[in-house]
Coordinates of C-alpha atoms in Angstrom, one line a residue:
M1173 CA 27.2 19.0 1.4
P1174 CA 26.8 15.4 2.9
I1175 CA 28.8 12.8 1.0
L1176 CA 25.7 10.7 0.4
F1177 CA 24.4 13.3 -2.0
H1178 CA 27.5 12.9 -4.2
A1179 CA 27.7 9.2 -3.8
Y1180 CA 24.2 8.2 -4.9
P1181 CA 24.7 8.4 -8.7
L1182 CA 27.5 5.7 -8.3
A1183 CA 25.4 3.7 -5.9
R1184 CA 22.4 3.9 -8.3
A1185 CA 24.4 2.4 -11.2
A1186 CA 25.2 -0.6 -9.0
L1187 CA 21.6 -0.9 -7.7
F1188 CA 20.1 -0.6 -11.2
A1189 CA 22.3 -3.5 -12.3
M1190 CA 20.3 -5.7 -9.9
D1191 CA 16.7 -6.9 -10.1
A1192 CA 14.5 -4.1 -9.0
E1193 CA 13.0 -5.8 -5.9
T1194 CA 16.4 -7.1 -4.8
A1195 CA 17.8 -3.5 -5.2
H1196 CA 15.0 -2.2 -3.1
E1197 CA 15.8 -4.6 -0.2
V1198 CA 19.6 -3.9 -0.5
T1199 CA 19.0 -0.1 -0.4
L1200 CA 16.9 -0.3 2.8
K1201 CA 19.4 -2.5 4.6
S1202 CA 22.3 -0.3 3.5
L1203 CA 20.4 2.8 4.6
Q1204 CA 19.8 1.2 8.0
R1205 CA 23.5 0.4 8.4
A1206 CA 24.4 4.0 7.4
Y1207 CA 21.9 5.3 10.0
E1208 CA 23.3 3.1 12.7
C1209 CA 26.8 4.3 12.2
G1210 CA 25.7 7.9 12.0
A1211 CA 26.5 8.5 8.3
T1212 CA 23.1 10.0 7.6
R1213 CA 22.8 12.2 10.6
S1214 CA 23.7 15.3 8.7
L1215 CA 21.0 14.7 6.2
L1216 CA 18.3 15.3 8.8
H1217 CA 19.4 18.9 9.1
A1218 CA 20.4 19.5 5.5
A1219 CA 17.0 20.7 4.4
P1220 CA 15.9 24.2 5.4
L1221 CA 13.1 24.5 7.9
A1222 CA 9.7 25.1 6.3
P1223 CA 7.1 24.6 9.0
A1224 CA 3.7 23.6 7.8
D1225 CA 0.4 22.4 9.3
L1226 CA -1.3 19.3 8.1
M1227 CA -4.5 17.8 9.6
G1228 CA -3.7 19.6 12.9
L1229 CA -0.1 18.3 12.9
R1230 CA 2.9 20.6 12.9
L1231 CA 5.5 19.5 10.3
S1232 CA 9.1 20.7 10.2
N1233 CA 8.6 20.8 6.4
P1234 CA 5.8 19.6 4.1
V1235 CA 7.9 17.0 2.2
G1236 CA 7.1 13.5 3.2
L1237 CA 7.8 9.9 2.2
A1238 CA 5.0 8.0 0.6
A1239 CA 3.8 4.6 1.8
G1240 CA 5.1 1.6 0.0
L1241 CA 8.8 2.0 0.4
D1242 CA 8.8 0.6 4.0
K1243 CA 5.8 -1.8 4.0
N1244 CA 6.7 -3.3 7.4
G1245 CA 7.7 -0.2 9.3
A1246 CA 11.2 -1.7 9.8
Y1247 CA 13.2 1.4 8.7
V1248 CA 11.3 4.3 10.2
D1249 CA 14.3 5.9 11.9
A1250 CA 16.7 5.4 8.9
L1251 CA 14.2 6.9 6.5
G1252 CA 13.3 9.7 8.8
N1253 CA 16.9 10.8 9.0
L1254 CA 16.9 11.8 5.3
G1255 CA 15.3 15.1 6.1
F1256 CA 11.6 14.4 5.6
G1257 CA 9.0 16.5 7.4
F1258 CA 6.9 13.3 7.8
I1259 CA 7.0 9.7 6.7
E1260 CA 4.3 7.2 6.0
V1261 CA 4.9 3.4 6.2
G1262 CA 2.8 0.4 5.2
T1263 CA 0.5 -0.7 3.6
V1264 CA -0.1 -3.2 6.4
T1265 CA -2.8 -5.9 6.3
P1266 CA -4.2 -7.7 9.3
R1267 CA -2.5 -10.9 8.4
A1268 CA 0.9 -11.5 6.8
Q1269 CA 0.8 -12.2 3.1
P1270 CA 3.4 -12.8 0.4
G1271 CA 1.9 -10.6 -2.3
N1272 CA 1.9 -11.4 -5.9
P1273 CA 4.4 -13.8 -7.6
K1274 CA 7.8 -12.4 -8.6
P1275 CA 9.0 -10.6 -10.7
R1276 CA 6.6 -7.8 -9.7
L1277 CA 8.6 -4.6 -9.8
F1278 CA 10.0 -3.1 -13.0
R1279 CA 12.0 -0.1 -13.9
L1280 CA 11.3 2.2 -16.9
P1281 CA 14.5 4.3 -16.7
R1282 CA 13.7 6.5 -19.8
A1283 CA 10.6 7.7 -18.0
E1284 CA 12.2 7.6 -14.5
A1285 CA 9.2 5.4 -13.7
L1286 CA 8.3 2.1 -12.0
I1287 CA 5.6 -0.5 -12.5
N1288 CA 4.8 -2.5 -9.5
R1289 CA 2.3 -5.3 -8.8
L1290 CA 3.6 -6.2 -5.3
G1291 CA 0.1 -6.7 -3.9
F1292 CA 0.5 -5.5 -0.3
N1293 CA 3.3 -8.0 0.6
N1294 CA 3.9 -7.5 4.3
Q1295 CA 4.6 -9.4 7.5
G1296 CA 1.2 -8.5 9.1
L1297 CA -0.1 -6.2 11.7
D1298 CA 1.6 -7.7 14.8
A1299 CA 5.1 -7.5 13.2
F1300 CA 4.3 -4.0 11.9
I1301 CA 3.3 -2.6 15.3
A1302 CA 6.4 -4.2 16.9
N1303 CA 8.7 -2.5 14.4
V1304 CA 7.0 0.9 14.7
T1305 CA 7.1 0.8 18.5
R1306 CA 10.8 0.1 18.5
S1307 CA 11.5 3.2 16.4
K1308 CA 12.5 6.5 17.9
W1309 CA 11.2 8.8 15.1
R1310 CA 8.0 9.9 16.9
A1311 CA 9.7 10.2 20.3
N1312 CA 12.1 12.6 18.7
G1313 CA 9.3 14.8 17.3
G1314 CA 8.8 13.1 13.9
I1315 CA 5.4 12.8 12.3
L1316 CA 4.5 9.2 11.4
G1317 CA 1.6 8.1 9.2
L1318 CA 0.5 4.4 9.2
N1319 CA -1.2 3.1 6.1
I1320 CA -3.7 0.2 6.3
G1321 CA -5.3 -2.1 3.7
K1322 CA -7.2 -5.4 3.4
N1323 CA -5.9 -8.9 2.9
A1324 CA -6.1 -10.2 -0.7
D1325 CA -8.2 -13.2 0.4
T1326 CA -10.7 -11.1 2.3
P1327 CA -13.9 -10.8 0.1
I1328 CA -14.5 -7.2 -0.9
E1329 CA -17.9 -7.2 0.9
R1330 CA -16.0 -7.9 4.1
A1331 CA -13.2 -5.3 3.5
A1332 CA -14.4 -3.1 6.3
D1333 CA -13.6 -5.9 8.8
D1334 CA -9.9 -5.7 7.8
Y1335 CA -9.8 -1.9 7.9
L1336 CA -11.3 -1.9 11.3
I1337 CA -8.7 -4.4 12.6
G1338 CA -6.0 -2.3 11.0
L1339 CA -7.3 1.0 12.5
S1340 CA -7.6 -0.5 16.0
G1341 CA -4.1 -1.9 15.8
V1342 CA -2.2 1.1 14.5
Y1343 CA -4.2 3.8 16.2
P1344 CA -2.1 4.2 19.4
H1345 CA 1.2 4.4 17.4
A1346 CA 0.2 6.8 14.6
D1347 CA 0.2 10.5 14.1
Y1348 CA -2.3 9.9 11.3
V1349 CA -3.8 6.8 9.7
T1350 CA -4.2 6.4 5.9
V1351 CA -6.9 4.2 4.5
N1352 CA -5.6 2.8 1.2
I1353 CA -8.5 2.0 -1.1
S1354 CA -6.6 2.7 -4.4
S1355 CA -4.0 0.1 -5.0
P1356 CA -4.6 -1.5 -8.4
N1357 CA -2.9 -4.7 -7.2
T1358 CA -5.5 -6.1 -4.9
K1359 CA -8.5 -7.4 -6.7
N1360 CA -11.6 -5.1 -6.6
L1361 CA -10.0 -2.8 -4.0
R1362 CA -10.7 0.3 -6.1
A1363 CA -14.4 -0.5 -6.1
L1364 CA -14.3 1.0 -2.5
Q1365 CA -13.8 4.4 -4.1
S1366 CA -17.4 4.5 -5.3
S1367 CA -19.6 6.8 -3.3
D1368 CA -21.9 4.1 -1.7
E1369 CA -19.0 1.7 -0.9
L1370 CA -16.8 4.6 0.4
G1371 CA -19.6 6.0 2.6
G1372 CA -20.3 2.6 4.1
L1373 CA -16.6 2.0 4.9
L1374 CA -16.0 5.5 6.3
A1375 CA -19.1 5.3 8.5
Q1376 CA -17.7 2.2 10.2
L1377 CA -14.2 3.7 10.5
Q1378 CA -15.6 6.9 12.0
E1379 CA -17.5 5.0 14.6
R1380 CA -14.5 2.9 15.5
R1381 CA -12.3 6.0 15.7
K1382 CA -14.7 7.6 18.2
Q1383 CA -14.3 4.6 20.4
L1384 CA -10.5 4.6 20.0
A1385 CA -10.3 8.3 20.8
D1386 CA -12.3 7.8 24.0
T1387 CA -10.0 4.9 24.9
H1388 CA -6.7 6.6 24.1
G1389 CA -7.6 10.2 24.9
R1390 CA -6.8 11.7 21.5
Q1391 CA -8.3 11.7 18.1
V1392 CA -5.9 10.6 15.4
P1393 CA -6.4 12.2 12.0
L1394 CA -7.7 9.9 9.2
A1395 CA -6.8 10.3 5.5
V1396 CA -7.9 8.4 2.4
K1397 CA -5.6 7.6 -0.5
I1398 CA -7.3 7.7 -3.9
A1399 CA -6.4 6.8 -7.5
P1400 CA -5.4 9.1 -10.4
D1401 CA -7.6 7.1 -12.8
L1402 CA -10.9 8.7 -11.7
T1403 CA -13.4 10.7 -13.7
A1404 CA -14.1 14.3 -12.6
E1405 CA -17.5 13.1 -11.4
Q1406 CA -15.9 10.3 -9.3
V1407 CA -13.5 12.9 -7.8
D1408 CA -16.4 15.1 -7.0
A1409 CA -18.3 12.3 -5.3
I1410 CA -15.3 11.4 -3.2
A1411 CA -14.8 15.1 -2.2
D1412 CA -18.4 15.3 -1.1
T1413 CA -18.2 12.0 0.9
L1414 CA -14.9 12.6 2.9
P1415 CA -16.0 15.6 5.0
R1416 CA -19.4 14.0 5.7
Y1417 CA -17.7 11.2 7.6
G1418 CA -15.2 13.3 9.5
V1419 CA -12.2 12.4 7.3
D1420 CA -9.3 14.8 7.8
G1421 CA -7.3 14.5 4.6
V1422 CA -7.0 13.0 1.2
I1423 CA -3.8 11.7 -0.5
A1424 CA -3.8 12.2 -4.2
T1425 CA -2.8 10.0 -5.8
N1426 CA -1.7 6.4 -6.0
T1427 CA -0.3 4.7 -9.1
T1428 CA -2.0 4.7 -12.4
L1429 CA -3.2 1.9 -14.8
S1430 CA -2.7 4.2 -17.8
R1431 CA 0.3 3.5 -20.1
D1432 CA -0.2 6.4 -22.5
A1433 CA 2.9 8.2 -21.3
V1434 CA 5.2 5.2 -21.5
A1435 CA 3.9 3.4 -24.6
G1436 CA 6.6 1.5 -26.4
L1437 CA 9.1 1.5 -23.5
P1438 CA 10.5 -1.8 -22.2
H1439 CA 8.2 -3.2 -19.5
A1440 CA 5.5 -0.7 -20.3
Q1441 CA 2.9 -3.4 -20.7
E1442 CA 3.6 -5.2 -17.4
T1443 CA 0.5 -5.3 -15.3
G1444 CA 0.4 -3.2 -12.1
G1445 CA 0.5 0.4 -11.0
L1446 CA 2.7 2.9 -12.9
S1447 CA 4.5 5.5 -10.7
G1448 CA 6.9 8.4 -11.4
P1449 CA 6.7 11.4 -13.8
P1450 CA 3.9 9.8 -16.0
V1451 CA 1.6 10.2 -13.0
H1452 CA 2.4 13.9 -12.3
E1453 CA -0.2 15.5 -14.6
L1454 CA -2.8 13.0 -13.6
S1455 CA -2.4 13.7 -9.9
L1456 CA -2.3 17.5 -10.5
A1457 CA -5.7 17.3 -12.2
V1458 CA -7.1 15.3 -9.3
I1459 CA -5.6 17.7 -6.7
S1460 CA -7.0 20.8 -8.5
R1461 CA -10.4 19.2 -8.7
L1462 CA -10.3 18.2 -5.0
R1463 CA -9.2 21.7 -3.9
E1464 CA -12.0 23.3 -5.9
R1465 CA -14.6 21.0 -4.4
L1466 CA -13.3 20.8 -0.8
G1467 CA -12.5 24.4 -0.2
K1468 CA -9.3 25.9 1.2
D1469 CA -9.3 24.2 4.7
F1470 CA -9.4 20.5 3.9
A1471 CA -6.0 18.8 3.9
I1472 CA -4.6 17.4 0.6
I1473 CA -1.3 15.6 0.3
G1474 CA 0.0 15.5 -3.3
V1475 CA 1.9 12.5 -4.5
G1476 CA 2.9 11.1 -7.9
G1477 CA 5.7 11.9 -10.2
I1478 CA 7.8 14.3 -8.1
V1479 CA 11.4 13.9 -9.4
S1480 CA 12.5 17.6 -8.9
G1481 CA 11.6 20.6 -6.8
R1482 CA 9.6 22.0 -9.7
Q1483 CA 7.1 19.2 -9.5
A1484 CA 6.8 19.6 -5.8
R1485 CA 6.0 23.3 -6.3
E1486 CA 3.4 22.4 -8.9
K1487 CA 1.7 20.0 -6.5
M1488 CA 1.5 22.8 -3.9
A1489 CA 0.3 25.3 -6.5
A1490 CA -2.4 23.0 -7.6
G1491 CA -3.8 22.9 -4.0
A1492 CA -1.7 20.4 -2.0
N1493 CA -0.8 21.3 1.6
A1494 CA 2.1 18.8 1.6
V1495 CA 3.7 16.4 -0.8
Q1496 CA 5.1 12.9 -0.7
I1497 CA 7.9 11.2 -2.8
Y1498 CA 8.8 7.6 -3.5
T1499 CA 9.8 6.8 -7.1
G1500 CA 11.7 10.0 -7.4
L1501 CA 13.8 9.0 -4.4
I1502 CA 14.9 5.8 -6.2
Y1503 CA 16.0 7.7 -9.3
K1504 CA 17.4 10.9 -7.7
G1505 CA 18.5 9.8 -4.2
P1506 CA 18.4 11.6 -0.9
A1507 CA 19.3 15.0 -2.4
L1508 CA 15.7 15.1 -3.8
V1509 CA 14.3 15.6 -0.3
R1510 CA 16.3 18.8 0.3
E1511 CA 15.6 20.0 -3.3
C1512 CA 11.9 19.7 -2.8
V1513 CA 11.9 21.3 0.7
Q1514 CA 13.9 24.3 -0.8
A1515 CA 11.4 24.5 -3.7
V1516 CA 8.3 24.6 -1.6
A1517 CA 9.9 26.8 1.1
T1518 CA 10.6 29.5 -1.5
R1519 CA 7.4 29.2 -3.6
G1520 CA 6.0 32.6 -4.3
A1521 CA 9.2 34.2 -3.3

């Protein structure tokens, strides 16, 4: 078994002694150094093959990295080397922005959870594209999703302008594009999930995608990432809207505003989105509702609260075609990728 699997608990103790955002940056830089010296090469092949199809894309396995860990697309190759079947980077906005004031990332270790109010901090579209084009992940057969959002100072009524800029910029470099309308940390962003707002946005994105497909000679799949804090009626409305505008997939779900599962824990009342196991049941409910409404052929990516292979299997059993992890990776380390691949590869066996 690769040595990094055994070393992570010790590394985690050191990382958890740091401020959460500092530890995040140290981890990515350390992972990059490990990749460059070949220390993570064996991880790429540690997970069993579990081929899967997603939005017309062929995956080596259906376990992916969720957006948010690498907002600037600067660590694509290093992250891809951990054994993921696909990775998603971003969220990127047209213009660079610092995000919300620090501190803005908090651990809740007893719940293996995080609260973040980062606010789409990123270096902007030009830097993002430069990073992505330098990476070798896609050239080596990896599947890469690029996640787009709007700038914080763009009025919500002009949000489509930012998404169109983002789609046009990332389109040539993506295997699929995710439209993030569900972060709780950009004012009024979640309003775009309402049926009227969503339909208006998707109509413009679909028209732009047709133009881009003609220009580049290929149609890049489009996914929409939604929140776990939706009523059944809101989920139904989204499920009815997505196919109408040619969307290929839905990512369920983003972080939650609910604190019911972490009440009384240190940092539980910090504002922002809660991720980790407290989101698992919420996302399962949304996935199940989506699958019932969308039928068997529409692509669903399940994310939220996966810290073991069991939760990955439960996401798939609820109706997901693939899963993504993020917070679980921080608490469990790279061994979680292989555990999840093994779990979904053997489901039903």
